[in-house]
PDB file of C-alpha atoms in Angstrom:
ATOM      1  CA  UNK A  87      -5.247   5.760 -26.759  1.00 57.00           C
ATOM      2  CA  UNK A  88      -5.096   6.134 -22.929  1.00 70.00           C
ATOM      3  CA  UNK A  89      -6.528   9.488 -21.640  1.00 84.00           C
ATOM      4  CA  UNK A  90      -4.417   9.159 -18.272  1.00 85.00           C
ATOM      5  CA  UNK A  91      -1.200   8.218 -20.149  1.00 85.00           C
ATOM      6  CA  UNK A  92      -1.627  11.379 -22.217  1.00 88.00           C
ATOM      7  CA  UNK A  93      -1.379  13.632 -19.212  1.00 91.00           C
ATOM      8  CA  UNK A  94       1.974  14.687 -18.344  1.00 93.00           C
ATOM      9  CA  UNK A  95       3.383  14.436 -14.635  1.00 93.00           C
ATOM     10  CA  UNK A  96       4.782  17.727 -13.270  1.00 94.00           C
ATOM     11  CA  UNK A  97       8.055  17.449 -11.115  1.00 95.00           C
ATOM     12  CA  UNK A  98       7.779  19.724  -8.127  1.00 94.00           C
ATOM     13  CA  UNK A  99      10.784  21.582  -6.795  1.00 93.00           C
ATOM     14  CA  UNK A 100      13.230  19.325  -4.824  1.00 93.00           C
ATOM     15  CA  UNK A 101      12.421  16.456  -6.881  1.00 94.00           C
ATOM     16  CA  UNK A 102      14.506  15.110  -9.692  1.00 94.00           C
ATOM     17  CA  UNK A 103      13.724  12.593 -12.140  1.00 94.00           C
ATOM     18  CA  UNK A 104      16.310  10.834 -14.715  1.00 94.00           C
ATOM     19  CA  UNK A 105      16.114   8.141 -17.201  1.00 94.00           C
ATOM     20  CA  UNK A 106      18.729   5.726 -18.051  1.00 90.00           C
ATOM     21  CA  UNK A 107      19.199   2.241 -19.030  1.00 89.00           C
ATOM     22  CA  UNK A 108      15.301   1.622 -19.285  1.00 91.00           C
ATOM     23  CA  UNK A 109      14.715   2.902 -15.894  1.00 95.00           C
ATOM     24  CA  UNK A 110      13.265   5.929 -14.492  1.00 95.00           C
ATOM     25  CA  UNK A 111      14.744   7.115 -11.002  1.00 95.00           C
ATOM     26  CA  UNK A 112      12.802   9.684  -8.976  1.00 96.00           C
ATOM     27  CA  UNK A 113      14.851  11.227  -6.099  1.00 95.00           C
ATOM     28  CA  UNK A 114      14.062  13.681  -3.285  1.00 94.00           C
ATOM     29  CA  UNK A 115      16.224  14.577  -0.295  1.00 93.00           C
ATOM     30  CA  UNK A 116      14.185  11.888   1.775  1.00 91.00           C
ATOM     31  CA  UNK A 117      13.626   9.024  -0.571  1.00 93.00           C
ATOM     32  CA  UNK A 118      14.675   7.497  -3.928  1.00 94.00           C
ATOM     33  CA  UNK A 119      12.336   5.479  -6.312  1.00 95.00           C
ATOM     34  CA  UNK A 120      13.266   3.382  -9.314  1.00 95.00           C
ATOM     35  CA  UNK A 121      10.984   1.728 -11.925  1.00 95.00           C
ATOM     36  CA  UNK A 122      11.753  -0.203 -15.140  1.00 95.00           C
ATOM     37  CA  UNK A 123      10.096   1.312 -18.376  1.00 94.00           C
ATOM     38  CA  UNK A 124       8.298  -1.183 -20.341  1.00 92.00           C
ATOM     39  CA  UNK A 125       9.389  -2.014 -23.944  1.00 89.00           C
ATOM     40  CA  UNK A 126       6.880  -0.087 -26.249  1.00 90.00           C
ATOM     41  CA  UNK A 127       6.532   2.964 -24.072  1.00 93.00           C
ATOM     42  CA  UNK A 128       8.664   5.984 -24.493  1.00 93.00           C
ATOM     43  CA  UNK A 129       9.209   8.283 -21.520  1.00 93.00           C
ATOM     44  CA  UNK A 130      10.885  11.735 -21.889  1.00 93.00           C
ATOM     45  CA  UNK A 131      11.548  14.472 -19.340  1.00 94.00           C
ATOM     46  CA  UNK A 132      10.800  17.937 -20.800  1.00 93.00           C
ATOM     47  CA  UNK A 133      10.459  21.404 -18.727  1.00 91.00           C
ATOM     48  CA  UNK A 134      10.125  19.612 -15.488  1.00 92.00           C
ATOM     49  CA  UNK A 135       7.378  17.254 -16.817  1.00 94.00           C
ATOM     50  CA  UNK A 136       7.507  13.642 -17.415  1.00 94.00           C
ATOM     51  CA  UNK A 137       5.708  12.860 -20.673  1.00 94.00           C
ATOM     52  CA  UNK A 138       5.059   9.161 -21.560  1.00 93.00           C
ATOM     53  CA  UNK A 139       3.904   8.117 -25.107  1.00 92.00           C
ATOM     54  CA  UNK A 140       3.226   4.768 -26.775  1.00 92.00           C
ATOM     55  CA  UNK A 141       5.669   3.618 -29.592  1.00 92.00           C
ATOM     56  CA  UNK A 142       3.188   1.346 -31.342  1.00 88.00           C
ATOM     57  CA  UNK A 143      -0.648   1.020 -31.146  1.00 85.00           C
ATOM     58  CA  UNK A 144      -0.993  -2.528 -29.997  1.00 88.00           C
ATOM     59  CA  UNK A 145      -3.451  -3.313 -27.133  1.00 87.00           C
ATOM     60  CA  UNK A 146      -0.702  -4.473 -24.873  1.00 87.00           C
ATOM     61  CA  UNK A 147       1.185  -1.099 -25.267  1.00 89.00           C
ATOM     62  CA  UNK A 148      -2.054   0.860 -24.837  1.00 86.00           C
ATOM     63  CA  UNK A 149      -2.707  -1.013 -21.522  1.00 85.00           C
ATOM     64  CA  UNK A 150       0.926  -0.159 -20.216  1.00 91.00           C
ATOM     65  CA  UNK A 151       0.733   3.380 -21.318  1.00 91.00           C
ATOM     66  CA  UNK A 152      -1.653   4.655 -18.598  1.00 91.00           C
ATOM     67  CA  UNK A 153      -0.066   2.110 -16.080  1.00 93.00           C
ATOM     68  CA  UNK A 154       3.365   3.466 -16.492  1.00 94.00           C
ATOM     69  CA  UNK A 155       2.171   7.106 -16.294  1.00 94.00           C
ATOM     70  CA  UNK A 156       0.163   6.392 -12.889  1.00 95.00           C
ATOM     71  CA  UNK A 157       3.239   4.572 -11.559  1.00 96.00           C
ATOM     72  CA  UNK A 158       5.341   7.517 -12.270  1.00 96.00           C
ATOM     73  CA  UNK A 159       2.973  10.028 -10.683  1.00 96.00           C
ATOM     74  CA  UNK A 160       2.665   7.934  -7.621  1.00 96.00           C
ATOM     75  CA  UNK A 161       6.390   7.753  -7.316  1.00 96.00           C
ATOM     76  CA  UNK A 162       6.742  11.494  -7.559  1.00 96.00           C
ATOM     77  CA  UNK A 163       3.947  11.859  -4.803  1.00 96.00           C
ATOM     78  CA  UNK A 164       5.650   9.210  -2.699  1.00 95.00           C
ATOM     79  CA  UNK A 165       9.067  10.890  -2.629  1.00 95.00           C
ATOM     80  CA  UNK A 166       7.281  14.242  -1.851  1.00 95.00           C
ATOM     81  CA  UNK A 167       4.505  13.443   0.689  1.00 94.00           C
ATOM     82  CA  UNK A 168       4.466   9.632   1.114  1.00 94.00           C
ATOM     83  CA  UNK A 169       1.908   7.194   1.552  1.00 97.00           C
ATOM     84  CA  UNK A 170       0.177   5.667   4.780  1.00 97.00           C
ATOM     85  CA  UNK A 171      -2.348   3.004   5.621  1.00 97.00           C
ATOM     86  CA  UNK A 172      -3.660   2.571   9.010  1.00 97.00           C
ATOM     87  CA  UNK A 173      -4.657  -1.050  10.364  1.00 97.00           C
ATOM     88  CA  UNK A 174      -6.841  -1.341  13.472  1.00 96.00           C
ATOM     89  CA  UNK A 175      -6.751  -4.428  15.695  1.00 95.00           C
ATOM     90  CA  UNK A 176      -9.951  -5.378  17.445  1.00 93.00           C
ATOM     91  CA  UNK A 177     -10.353  -8.199  19.983  1.00 90.00           C
ATOM     92  CA  UNK A 178     -10.016  -8.990  23.492  1.00 91.00           C
ATOM     93  CA  UNK A 179      -6.264  -9.567  24.310  1.00 90.00           C
ATOM     94  CA  UNK A 180      -5.265  -8.423  20.769  1.00 93.00           C
ATOM     95  CA  UNK A 181      -2.212  -6.119  20.873  1.00 92.00           C
ATOM     96  CA  UNK A 182       0.823  -4.946  19.075  1.00 94.00           C
ATOM     97  CA  UNK A 183       4.060  -3.879  20.488  1.00 92.00           C
ATOM     98  CA  UNK A 184       7.055  -2.350  18.734  1.00 93.00           C
ATOM     99  CA  UNK A 185      10.462  -4.012  18.423  1.00 92.00           C
ATOM    100  CA  UNK A 186      13.719  -2.686  17.227  1.00 88.00           C
ATOM    101  CA  UNK A 187      13.211  -4.036  13.648  1.00 88.00           C
ATOM    102  CA  UNK A 188       9.435  -4.536  13.523  1.00 91.00           C
ATOM    103  CA  UNK A 189       6.642  -5.353  15.644  1.00 95.00           C
ATOM    104  CA  UNK A 190       5.334  -8.092  17.753  1.00 94.00           C
ATOM    105  CA  UNK A 191       1.604  -8.979  17.443  1.00 94.00           C
ATOM    106  CA  UNK A 192      -0.523 -11.073  19.931  1.00 93.00           C
ATOM    107  CA  UNK A 193      -3.466 -12.196  18.068  1.00 93.00           C
ATOM    108  CA  UNK A 194      -4.891 -14.995  20.304  1.00 91.00           C
ATOM    109  CA  UNK A 195      -2.485 -17.780  19.004  1.00 92.00           C
ATOM    110  CA  UNK A 196      -0.527 -19.720  21.301  1.00 94.00           C
ATOM    111  CA  UNK A 197       2.613 -17.844  20.369  1.00 94.00           C
ATOM    112  CA  UNK A 198       3.339 -14.141  19.396  1.00 94.00           C
ATOM    113  CA  UNK A 199       3.803 -13.217  15.738  1.00 95.00           C
ATOM    114  CA  UNK A 200       7.001 -11.176  15.033  1.00 96.00           C
ATOM    115  CA  UNK A 201       6.866  -9.136  11.660  1.00 96.00           C
ATOM    116  CA  UNK A 202      10.143  -7.617  10.459  1.00 95.00           C
ATOM    117  CA  UNK A 203       9.377  -4.547   8.241  1.00 92.00           C
ATOM    118  CA  UNK A 204      11.020  -4.274   4.872  1.00 94.00           C
ATOM    119  CA  UNK A 205      13.482  -1.615   3.946  1.00 92.00           C
ATOM    120  CA  UNK A 206      11.868   1.793   3.233  1.00 91.00           C
ATOM    121  CA  UNK A 207       8.815   1.229   5.430  1.00 94.00           C
ATOM    122  CA  UNK A 208       7.944   2.576   8.711  1.00 95.00           C
ATOM    123  CA  UNK A 209       5.676   0.873  11.269  1.00 95.00           C
ATOM    124  CA  UNK A 210       4.258   3.099  13.908  1.00 95.00           C
ATOM    125  CA  UNK A 211       2.061   2.062  16.819  1.00 95.00           C
ATOM    126  CA  UNK A 212      -0.754   3.988  18.374  1.00 93.00           C
ATOM    127  CA  UNK A 213      -2.748   3.092  21.555  1.00 90.00           C
ATOM    128  CA  UNK A 214      -1.728  -0.738  21.150  1.00 88.00           C
ATOM    129  CA  UNK A 215      -4.240  -1.214  18.539  1.00 90.00           C
ATOM    130  CA  UNK A 216      -3.434   0.883  15.349  1.00 95.00           C
ATOM    131  CA  UNK A 217      -0.510   0.222  13.350  1.00 96.00           C
ATOM    132  CA  UNK A 218       0.381   2.857  10.889  1.00 97.00           C
ATOM    133  CA  UNK A 219       2.154   1.694   7.823  1.00 97.00           C
ATOM    134  CA  UNK A 220       4.066   4.588   5.975  1.00 96.00           C
ATOM    135  CA  UNK A 221       6.776   4.786   3.098  1.00 96.00           C
ATOM    136  CA  UNK A 222       7.295   6.501  -0.290  1.00 96.00           C
ATOM    137  CA  UNK A 223       6.427   3.331  -2.344  1.00 96.00           C
ATOM    138  CA  UNK A 224       2.810   3.057  -2.601  1.00 96.00           C
ATOM    139  CA  UNK A 225       2.783  -0.548  -3.879  1.00 96.00           C
ATOM    140  CA  UNK A 226       5.023  -1.498  -0.904  1.00 97.00           C
ATOM    141  CA  UNK A 227       2.970   0.245   1.670  1.00 97.00           C
ATOM    142  CA  UNK A 228      -0.179  -1.748   0.563  1.00 97.00           C
ATOM    143  CA  UNK A 229       1.475  -5.036   0.333  1.00 97.00           C
ATOM    144  CA  UNK A 230       2.792  -4.619   3.792  1.00 97.00           C
ATOM    145  CA  UNK A 231      -0.678  -3.713   5.234  1.00 97.00           C
ATOM    146  CA  UNK A 232      -2.132  -6.632   3.342  1.00 97.00           C
ATOM    147  CA  UNK A 233       0.559  -9.129   4.746  1.00 97.00           C
ATOM    148  CA  UNK A 234      -0.010  -7.837   8.292  1.00 96.00           C
ATOM    149  CA  UNK A 235      -3.857  -8.034   7.849  1.00 96.00           C
ATOM    150  CA  UNK A 236      -3.402 -11.595   6.615  1.00 96.00           C
ATOM    151  CA  UNK A 237      -2.336 -12.697   9.985  1.00 96.00           C
ATOM    152  CA  UNK A 238      -5.922 -12.611  11.345  1.00 95.00           C
ATOM    153  CA  UNK A 239      -8.604 -11.442   9.057  1.00 93.00           C
ATOM    154  CA  UNK A 240     -11.758 -10.092  10.785  1.00 93.00           C
ATOM    155  CA  UNK A 241     -14.096 -12.710  12.043  1.00 91.00           C
ATOM    156  CA  UNK A 242     -17.491 -12.755  10.381  1.00 91.00           C
ATOM    157  CA  UNK A 243     -19.380 -13.487  13.799  1.00 92.00           C
ATOM    158  CA  UNK A 244     -17.620 -11.106  16.302  1.00 91.00           C
ATOM    159  CA  UNK A 245     -15.496  -8.955  14.125  1.00 90.00           C
ATOM    160  CA  UNK A 246     -12.416  -9.868  15.933  1.00 94.00           C
ATOM    161  CA  UNK A 247      -9.124  -9.388  13.925  1.00 95.00           C
ATOM    162  CA  UNK A 248      -7.166  -6.976  11.941  1.00 96.00           C
ATOM    163  CA  UNK A 249      -8.859  -4.496   9.609  1.00 95.00           C
ATOM    164  CA  UNK A 250      -8.210  -1.243   7.677  1.00 96.00           C
ATOM    165  CA  UNK A 251      -9.026   1.587   9.626  1.00 94.00           C
ATOM    166  CA  UNK A 252     -12.678   2.727   8.447  1.00 92.00           C
ATOM    167  CA  UNK A 253     -13.423  -0.760   7.121  1.00 92.00           C
ATOM    168  CA  UNK A 254     -16.825  -1.986   7.664  1.00 92.00           C
ATOM    169  CA  UNK A 255     -17.359  -5.752   8.388  1.00 91.00           C
ATOM    170  CA  UNK A 256     -20.934  -7.132   7.806  1.00 93.00           C
ATOM    171  CA  UNK A 257     -21.401  -9.628  10.753  1.00 92.00           C
ATOM    172  CA  UNK A 258     -23.350 -12.776  10.282  1.00 91.00           C
ATOM    173  CA  UNK A 259     -26.168 -13.560  12.819  1.00 88.00           C
ATOM    174  CA  UNK A 260     -25.185 -16.400  15.115  1.00 81.00           C
ATOM    175  CA  UNK A 261     -26.998 -19.580  15.844  1.00 81.00           C
ATOM    176  CA  UNK A 262     -29.130 -18.197  18.704  1.00 76.00           C
ATOM    177  CA  UNK A 263     -30.309 -15.177  16.416  1.00 62.00           C
ATOM    178  CA  UNK A 264     -31.332 -17.741  13.808  1.00 62.00           C
ATOM    179  CA  UNK A 265     -33.183 -19.940  16.380  1.00 65.00           C
ATOM    180  CA  UNK A 266     -35.043 -17.139  17.777  1.00 68.00           C
ATOM    181  CA  UNK A 267     -36.233 -15.925  14.178  1.00 69.00           C
ATOM    182  CA  UNK A 268     -37.644 -19.371  13.444  1.00 67.00           C
ATOM    183  CA  UNK A 269     -39.509 -19.974  16.349  1.00 60.00           C
TER     184      UNK A 269
END
């Protein structure tokens, strides 16, 4: 039995949750998110709370019990507050500039990389080296941030590339440092 799955999700004022045709829809004035309810999980709305319960006691259903409750809690949090991830670009000549429907990245390649943002995601540029990815869907915000980071992973020798803000990259010593140690 899942301890997380047994906790009810409180629906704040200004947010509505409805269940129809095997899906739960969470709406606010600014955003709307939808999620399919897996077979074996019963989701009810009682007294401004969403309650998830397993229909059977199999291991597959028990695994989904806490997962679907966490997804619904993230949906409620996303339509009220939203989620953000900040990426940092480090490297000489590496920069980013906004476009009408996305961003243009200069990352040391022979060509600029143009990234079109998906629907529901907002990309904000700060100081030509920070990209703030924000939106109501936690999964989509994380996936967009990971896709942008994939364009140029941080180099293990100099640390140049795209990283999450606050991420620490352990740098390897170069050949000169190894040669100085051995002599």
